[in-house]
Amino acid sequence: MFACWDYPKDNLIVVSNSGALRFFNFRGEPIGSSLRVPVPSLCTSTEAGVALLVGLQELRLVLVESGSTEGYEAVSISIPRLLHDNKPCSMLAVPPRFSDSGHTEIFVPFVTTENASTVYHIVFHEKYMCHDLGVYIEGGNFVHMALSPNGRSVAFMVRDGTVYVASRSFDDITRLLNINTDVIPSQFMWCGDRCISYLHRNKQFDAALNFPTTLSLLSVDDPDKSDYLNDIPVDAHLVPECDGVRILSARSYQFLQVVPEPVRRIFSVGSRAKSAMLLSAYDEFMCGNANSVKIIRDLQRDKHGLSEAVDDCIAAAKFELSVSQQKRLMRVAAFGKSFCAMYESDVFVDVIRHLRAVNMLCKSKAGTLLSQAQLSELKEKLVRRLALLNYHQLAYHVCELLGFSAKDVMMEWAMLMLTNSSVSQADEGRLVSRVVDKLKCCKQSAYCEIALKLYRSQRVSAALAVLEAETSVSERISHLLQINQLEEGLRQAIRSGDTGLIFTVIKYLISSESSDALTLLKKFVTSRRMLFVFAKSARVTNSKVMEIFKTYPDECAYLDLLRYLEEVRVSTGKRGEGGQSCEDLLVIKLNIVRSTLLSCPMGTVNIPSKGGLSGNTYSHSLLSGSFRPPSDSEKWLRLHMDLMEEQKNLVKKLKDRRFLDASVTKTITLCHEHGCKDVADRIKNKFGVSDKMNTWCMVKAAVETKQWNLVDEISDIRGKGRSPVSGFAFVRALFANCQRQQAKQYIPKIPQIEWRMEYYVLCGDWKTAGADCRRHSEPELLSQLKDRAKGDTDALRQIEEGWNSVQESGAVRLAKLFG
């Protein structure tokens, strides 16, 4: 009943007389599921689908276009009831690329009176719109409607044979002529953008009249200049193109075009156009006649005359289908271009490439007759069609000439070769090698995509062989994982030595949650070690991952420790919320440590017999970044259990919840704050805390409790003994609590003179700072001091007094003597 083409997807849509819609691809293979609608009375193409007018009692307009999925979807809208009495004879669809709304628009004409018609405008959108355009066309109902190739004009014919042309929105309507016959043409369409064609078949007339099948041509610009073709086949059928009309019949194939202006200017008899003069000059030159020089000079008198003549010759060559005529016109253009100093050659070269492509398509087995305009409109779609018809070599050469990407063509060719069912398993390797060599020769590198398609086609061995040609290791490994070649992917990642790739494979295997995939990680030493690093840094708690490390107790114990620290963090948060008591939280922590010890069997851990551990080792905040080797893990756990027992007792005794989740040094500091020196000393000795660290804990406790005299006692500032802690620690602690005068007495104990200068300045003791510079012979530091005191005369005076109040030390003078 009706057939049209889905141009975006290159599918054929067929509407049967039963209302069934079927869809076929470019190879003629059925695609998707068919649709069924009531038997339509009118059909028209929308470029991306078909619009159908259906219904007997109630008219509905149905639009069938490709949806978001692979198939087609149908939507419908009701036609106003007042129009049901006068059903239309034609309708017109405007595709989204031409419509003002950006959506498919339908124009449906209806008879309003006995001899007049109007047009209804329907827009298919989220909210369907249907309204009367308010036009008044005499002559009866519309019998034909056609949209121009450029989408700007609409041609239509009414019942009495009058032909009109209108703008796309029907704002401007022009009457062209009346065909002066009661026989309505069987076909009505545009031939280019400025010419209308319609076909009368001989069987439409009385046989006695012997009326031939006639194709009429009507110029939009000059309706009086009409033309008729009577020598076309009786069974001719017209197919519109962007620049003409194809005339198809059972035994012939013709293409009708309107001759463009450049061709008329060149070849019209007696033409004095610049391009005709250039052609004459070329002919004279080829005959050796000096008259060609005079013609060229005449053309050069006009500033743009010669370049316009060259443009006309190039445009005329694009129109011609005869190879000899194309060559002649391009030679004339090249001849004229040689006298144009500023003429750009890009257009000239581009046209030559397009002409070569057109001629190659025409002479090939495909036998495709295309014009330049059609080739420009098809673009990459032409290459896709050739590939679908298995003309891969032709498609590749077209890509080379027109500058298109040949990736998809070569991929389809490779798939066609490698999925051939007649190829045996023994010959598959040689075939893959030939295909890969051809891809390399054509500078194509879509090996990963081809391998993925081969795997989906159950050609696993061929997919692996093709994938080996991929030069990018990361791409190759990524696609090995995609085609389920996990062991090979892991092996190649390890072989590459790239830790990022190894981690990528490990994460992929973990996310797959397959026991076989995880077992692969134990097969290679490198992957197992990297898995341990990954599990440590990412806090992996996957039971299947932990199962792998059960045979490696040291690593398992370490991961359990990390789990413990995570539980401590969570329990600390719960403690802040007041959800559990301190005793309960400590019990939870102790249980976790005990379970961690049980995961490390006796005899598998080498516990050192000597050596103490520093107090900072037991701080969970430092553990995650500086944990000892797994060989010390059991000893560490037992010591940590002892610490938690001490903390539990101290929380009960002193009612201070800060002991919970405290490190060894923090616990000692808190004991000093509560005045429990004996408990602090016991913990110090039990856990091997150094005297220096213990002294520092005492200082922090004294500062926290504001016992400033106790700070002096700890430092023994007035005695002859030497404190284990440097003066810098005392200065920093006192400064942090705004005790600057007390801190001044500790500044001389700081070994670095730069830091002493800084703290002297903060205290405002400029004189002592100047004296210290003199004592250590530091004139550069003295200059820096003066720069910082710039503008403060009192500070500058104190610096000079301090510098002059002392002499250089003997050691400094001795160094200068022997320096």
PDB file of N, CA and C in Angstrom, residues 132-189:
ATOM      1  N   ASP A 132      -6.204  25.702  12.951  1.00  0.00           N
ATOM      2  CA  ASP A 132      -6.474  26.103  11.562  1.00  0.00           C
ATOM      3  C   ASP A 132      -5.571  27.280  11.206  1.00  0.00           C
ATOM      4  N   LEU A 133      -4.855  27.164  10.065  1.00  0.00           N
ATOM      5  CA  LEU A 133      -3.974  28.258   9.632  1.00  0.00           C
ATOM      6  C   LEU A 133      -4.754  29.446   9.081  1.00  0.00           C
ATOM      7  N   GLY A 134      -6.035  29.230   8.775  1.00  0.00           N
ATOM      8  CA  GLY A 134      -6.860  30.334   8.301  1.00  0.00           C
ATOM      9  C   GLY A 134      -6.598  30.746   6.867  1.00  0.00           C
ATOM     10  N   VAL A 135      -6.077  29.836   6.047  1.00  0.00           N
ATOM     11  CA  VAL A 135      -5.861  30.158   4.632  1.00  0.00           C
ATOM     12  C   VAL A 135      -7.132  29.791   3.852  1.00  0.00           C
ATOM     13  N   TYR A 136      -7.319  30.435   2.697  1.00  0.00           N
ATOM     14  CA  TYR A 136      -8.513  30.187   1.875  1.00  0.00           C
ATOM     15  C   TYR A 136      -8.051  29.954   0.452  1.00  0.00           C
ATOM     16  N   ILE A 137      -8.116  28.692   0.009  1.00  0.00           N
ATOM     17  CA  ILE A 137      -7.611  28.301  -1.307  1.00  0.00           C
ATOM     18  C   ILE A 137      -8.800  27.854  -2.159  1.00  0.00           C
ATOM     19  N   GLU A 138      -8.995  28.518  -3.285  1.00  0.00           N
ATOM     20  CA  GLU A 138     -10.079  28.137  -4.190  1.00  0.00           C
ATOM     21  C   GLU A 138      -9.620  27.005  -5.106  1.00  0.00           C
ATOM     22  N   GLY A 139     -10.602  26.274  -5.640  1.00  0.00           N
ATOM     23  CA  GLY A 139     -10.297  25.204  -6.581  1.00  0.00           C
ATOM     24  C   GLY A 139     -10.611  23.820  -6.050  1.00  0.00           C
ATOM     25  N   GLY A 140     -11.148  23.722  -4.829  1.00  0.00           N
ATOM     26  CA  GLY A 140     -11.522  22.426  -4.280  1.00  0.00           C
ATOM     27  C   GLY A 140     -10.465  21.874  -3.336  1.00  0.00           C
ATOM     28  N   ASN A 141     -10.574  20.595  -3.087  1.00  0.00           N
ATOM     29  CA  ASN A 141      -9.683  19.945  -2.131  1.00  0.00           C
ATOM     30  C   ASN A 141      -8.260  19.814  -2.685  1.00  0.00           C
ATOM     31  N   PHE A 142      -7.278  19.718  -1.767  1.00  0.00           N
ATOM     32  CA  PHE A 142      -5.894  19.501  -2.171  1.00  0.00           C
ATOM     33  C   PHE A 142      -5.756  18.053  -2.658  1.00  0.00           C
ATOM     34  N   VAL A 143      -5.130  17.857  -3.814  1.00  0.00           N
ATOM     35  CA  VAL A 143      -4.918  16.502  -4.325  1.00  0.00           C
ATOM     36  C   VAL A 143      -3.452  16.080  -4.236  1.00  0.00           C
ATOM     37  N   HIS A 144      -2.539  17.056  -4.217  1.00  0.00           N
ATOM     38  CA  HIS A 144      -1.107  16.753  -4.083  1.00  0.00           C
ATOM     39  C   HIS A 144      -0.449  17.837  -3.242  1.00  0.00           C
ATOM     40  N   MET A 145       0.541  17.427  -2.431  1.00  0.00           N
ATOM     41  CA  MET A 145       1.357  18.370  -1.659  1.00  0.00           C
ATOM     42  C   MET A 145       2.793  17.852  -1.657  1.00  0.00           C
ATOM     43  N   ALA A 146       3.766  18.773  -1.743  1.00  0.00           N
ATOM     44  CA  ALA A 146       5.179  18.376  -1.761  1.00  0.00           C
ATOM     45  C   ALA A 146       6.020  19.465  -1.116  1.00  0.00           C
ATOM     46  N   LEU A 147       7.022  19.036  -0.316  1.00  0.00           N
ATOM     47  CA  LEU A 147       7.955  19.939   0.349  1.00  0.00           C
ATOM     48  C   LEU A 147       9.243  20.008  -0.465  1.00  0.00           C
ATOM     49  N   SER A 148       9.752  21.213  -0.688  1.00  0.00           N
ATOM     50  CA  SER A 148      10.976  21.379  -1.488  1.00  0.00           C
ATOM     51  C   SER A 148      12.167  20.746  -0.769  1.00  0.00           C
ATOM     52  N   PRO A 149      13.206  20.348  -1.508  1.00  0.00           N
ATOM     53  CA  PRO A 149      14.368  19.709  -0.884  1.00  0.00           C
ATOM     54  C   PRO A 149      15.039  20.548   0.191  1.00  0.00           C
ATOM     55  N   ASN A 150      15.015  21.889   0.042  1.00  0.00           N
ATOM     56  CA  ASN A 150      15.624  22.729   1.075  1.00  0.00           C
ATOM     57  C   ASN A 150      14.671  23.045   2.217  1.00  0.00           C
ATOM     58  N   GLY A 151      13.432  22.546   2.149  1.00  0.00           N
ATOM     59  CA  GLY A 151      12.473  22.712   3.229  1.00  0.00           C
ATOM     60  C   GLY A 151      11.884  24.094   3.371  1.00  0.00           C
ATOM     61  N   ARG A 152      12.065  24.967   2.383  1.00  0.00           N
ATOM     62  CA  ARG A 152      11.584  26.344   2.514  1.00  0.00           C
ATOM     63  C   ARG A 152      10.228  26.569   1.861  1.00  0.00           C
ATOM     64  N   SER A 153       9.871  25.758   0.872  1.00  0.00           N
ATOM     65  CA  SER A 153       8.642  26.001   0.102  1.00  0.00           C
ATOM     66  C   SER A 153       7.781  24.740   0.055  1.00  0.00           C
ATOM     67  N   VAL A 154       6.474  24.966  -0.151  1.00  0.00           N
ATOM     68  CA  VAL A 154       5.503  23.884  -0.290  1.00  0.00           C
ATOM     69  C   VAL A 154       4.759  24.097  -1.604  1.00  0.00           C
ATOM     70  N   ALA A 155       4.745  23.054  -2.453  1.00  0.00           N
ATOM     71  CA  ALA A 155       3.965  23.089  -3.696  1.00  0.00           C
ATOM     72  C   ALA A 155       2.742  22.202  -3.517  1.00  0.00           C
ATOM     73  N   PHE A 156       1.591  22.661  -4.021  1.00  0.00           N
ATOM     74  CA  PHE A 156       0.393  21.828  -3.918  1.00  0.00           C
ATOM     75  C   PHE A 156      -0.521  22.094  -5.118  1.00  0.00           C
ATOM     76  N   MET A 157      -1.328  21.100  -5.409  1.00  0.00           N
ATOM     77  CA  MET A 157      -2.287  21.178  -6.509  1.00  0.00           C
ATOM     78  C   MET A 157      -3.673  20.901  -5.952  1.00  0.00           C
ATOM     79  N   VAL A 158      -4.670  21.695  -6.406  1.00  0.00           N
ATOM     80  CA  VAL A 158      -6.054  21.508  -5.962  1.00  0.00           C
ATOM     81  C   VAL A 158      -6.839  20.757  -7.044  1.00  0.00           C
ATOM     82  N   ARG A 159      -8.073  20.464  -6.742  1.00  0.00           N
ATOM     83  CA  ARG A 159      -8.879  19.587  -7.586  1.00  0.00           C
ATOM     84  C   ARG A 159      -9.055  20.111  -9.013  1.00  0.00           C
ATOM     85  N   ASP A 160      -9.145  21.420  -9.201  1.00  0.00           N
ATOM     86  CA  ASP A 160      -9.384  21.950 -10.551  1.00  0.00           C
ATOM     87  C   ASP A 160      -8.119  22.057 -11.390  1.00  0.00           C
ATOM     88  N   GLY A 161      -6.963  21.561 -10.871  1.00  0.00           N
ATOM     89  CA  GLY A 161      -5.730  21.546 -11.638  1.00  0.00           C
ATOM     90  C   GLY A 161      -4.845  22.751 -11.437  1.00  0.00           C
ATOM     91  N   THR A 162      -5.163  23.631 -10.501  1.00  0.00           N
ATOM     92  CA  THR A 162      -4.332  24.808 -10.248  1.00  0.00           C
ATOM     93  C   THR A 162      -3.162  24.433  -9.344  1.00  0.00           C
ATOM     94  N   VAL A 163      -1.975  24.917  -9.716  1.00  0.00           N
ATOM     95  CA  VAL A 163      -0.754  24.643  -8.955  1.00  0.00           C
ATOM     96  C   VAL A 163      -0.368  25.903  -8.189  1.00  0.00           C
ATOM     97  N   TYR A 164      -0.085  25.729  -6.878  1.00  0.00           N
ATOM     98  CA  TYR A 164       0.334  26.836  -6.014  1.00  0.00           C
ATOM     99  C   TYR A 164       1.689  26.499  -5.404  1.00  0.00           C
ATOM    100  N   VAL A 165       2.376  27.556  -5.011  1.00  0.00           N
ATOM    101  CA  VAL A 165       3.589  27.408  -4.216  1.00  0.00           C
ATOM    102  C   VAL A 165       3.480  28.360  -3.035  1.00  0.00           C
ATOM    103  N   ALA A 166       3.864  27.868  -1.842  1.00  0.00           N
ATOM    104  CA  ALA A 166       3.722  28.665  -0.610  1.00  0.00           C
ATOM    105  C   ALA A 166       4.975  28.507   0.233  1.00  0.00           C
ATOM    106  N   SER A 167       5.124  29.455   1.148  1.00  0.00           N
ATOM    107  CA  SER A 167       6.198  29.291   2.131  1.00  0.00           C
ATOM    108  C   SER A 167       5.841  28.137   3.068  1.00  0.00           C
ATOM    109  N   ARG A 168       6.826  27.654   3.826  1.00  0.00           N
ATOM    110  CA  ARG A 168       6.594  26.480   4.670  1.00  0.00           C
ATOM    111  C   ARG A 168       5.499  26.718   5.711  1.00  0.00           C
ATOM    112  N   SER A 169       5.338  27.958   6.162  1.00  0.00           N
ATOM    113  CA  SER A 169       4.314  28.283   7.166  1.00  0.00           C
ATOM    114  C   SER A 169       3.002  28.733   6.530  1.00  0.00           C
ATOM    115  N   PHE A 170       2.909  28.724   5.179  1.00  0.00           N
ATOM    116  CA  PHE A 170       1.728  29.145   4.433  1.00  0.00           C
ATOM    117  C   PHE A 170       1.400  30.618   4.649  1.00  0.00           C
ATOM    118  N   ASP A 171       2.403  31.421   5.006  1.00  0.00           N
ATOM    119  CA  ASP A 171       2.183  32.857   5.141  1.00  0.00           C
ATOM    120  C   ASP A 171       2.120  33.527   3.772  1.00  0.00           C
ATOM    121  N   ASP A 172       2.869  33.004   2.821  1.00  0.00           N
ATOM    122  CA  ASP A 172       2.942  33.604   1.487  1.00  0.00           C
ATOM    123  C   ASP A 172       2.573  32.530   0.462  1.00  0.00           C
ATOM    124  N   ILE A 173       1.461  32.728  -0.266  1.00  0.00           N
ATOM    125  CA  ILE A 173       0.971  31.740  -1.227  1.00  0.00           C
ATOM    126  C   ILE A 173       0.909  32.406  -2.609  1.00  0.00           C
ATOM    127  N   THR A 174       1.463  31.705  -3.620  1.00  0.00           N
ATOM    128  CA  THR A 174       1.490  32.229  -4.992  1.00  0.00           C
ATOM    129  C   THR A 174       0.850  31.208  -5.933  1.00  0.00           C
ATOM    130  N   ARG A 175      -0.048  31.686  -6.762  1.00  0.00           N
ATOM    131  CA  ARG A 175      -0.656  30.818  -7.793  1.00  0.00           C
ATOM    132  C   ARG A 175       0.248  30.810  -9.011  1.00  0.00           C
ATOM    133  N   LEU A 176       0.594  29.604  -9.489  1.00  0.00           N
ATOM    134  CA  LEU A 176       1.491  29.496 -10.633  1.00  0.00           C
ATOM    135  C   LEU A 176       0.711  29.380 -11.940  1.00  0.00           C
ATOM    136  N   LEU A 177      -0.070  28.297 -12.114  1.00  0.00           N
ATOM    137  CA  LEU A 177      -0.856  28.116 -13.342  1.00  0.00           C
ATOM    138  C   LEU A 177      -1.851  26.996 -13.135  1.00  0.00           C
ATOM    139  N   ASN A 178      -2.710  26.811 -14.157  1.00  0.00           N
ATOM    140  CA  ASN A 178      -3.642  25.693 -14.170  1.00  0.00           C
ATOM    141  C   ASN A 178      -3.219  24.746 -15.289  1.00  0.00           C
ATOM    142  N   ILE A 179      -3.188  23.457 -15.005  1.00  0.00           N
ATOM    143  CA  ILE A 179      -2.673  22.490 -15.982  1.00  0.00           C
ATOM    144  C   ILE A 179      -3.669  22.241 -17.121  1.00  0.00           C
ATOM    145  N   ASN A 180      -4.887  22.811 -17.032  1.00  0.00           N
ATOM    146  CA  ASN A 180      -5.882  22.757 -18.114  1.00  0.00           C
ATOM    147  C   ASN A 180      -6.261  21.325 -18.504  1.00  0.00           C
ATOM    148  N   THR A 181      -6.431  20.482 -17.544  1.00  0.00           N
ATOM    149  CA  THR A 181      -6.922  19.127 -17.802  1.00  0.00           C
ATOM    150  C   THR A 181      -7.631  18.621 -16.557  1.00  0.00           C
ATOM    151  N   ASP A 182      -8.635  17.808 -16.758  1.00  0.00           N
ATOM    152  CA  ASP A 182      -9.373  17.249 -15.626  1.00  0.00           C
ATOM    153  C   ASP A 182      -8.675  16.037 -15.029  1.00  0.00           C
ATOM    154  N   VAL A 183      -7.658  15.537 -15.706  1.00  0.00           N
ATOM    155  CA  VAL A 183      -6.939  14.350 -15.225  1.00  0.00           C
ATOM    156  C   VAL A 183      -5.875  14.795 -14.224  1.00  0.00           C
ATOM    157  N   ILE A 184      -6.016  14.295 -13.003  1.00  0.00           N
ATOM    158  CA  ILE A 184      -5.060  14.649 -11.955  1.00  0.00           C
ATOM    159  C   ILE A 184      -3.785  13.833 -12.157  1.00  0.00           C
ATOM    160  N   PRO A 185      -2.606  14.442 -12.077  1.00  0.00           N
ATOM    161  CA  PRO A 185      -1.347  13.698 -12.249  1.00  0.00           C
ATOM    162  C   PRO A 185      -1.232  12.571 -11.225  1.00  0.00           C
ATOM    163  N   SER A 186      -0.586  11.506 -11.646  1.00  0.00           N
ATOM    164  CA  SER A 186      -0.387  10.374 -10.723  1.00  0.00           C
ATOM    165  C   SER A 186       0.725  10.657  -9.711  1.00  0.00           C
ATOM    166  N   GLN A 187       1.717  11.478 -10.066  1.00  0.00           N
ATOM    167  CA  GLN A 187       2.792  11.854  -9.145  1.00  0.00           C
ATOM    168  C   GLN A 187       3.063  13.350  -9.277  1.00  0.00           C
ATOM    169  N   PHE A 188       3.428  13.950  -8.135  1.00  0.00           N
ATOM    170  CA  PHE A 188       3.620  15.399  -8.069  1.00  0.00           C
ATOM    171  C   PHE A 188       4.754  15.647  -7.077  1.00  0.00           C
ATOM    172  N   MET A 189       5.846  16.268  -7.518  1.00  0.00           N
ATOM    173  CA  MET A 189       7.002  16.469  -6.626  1.00  0.00           C
ATOM    174  C   MET A 189       7.895  17.575  -7.169  1.00  0.00           C
TER     175      MET A 189
END
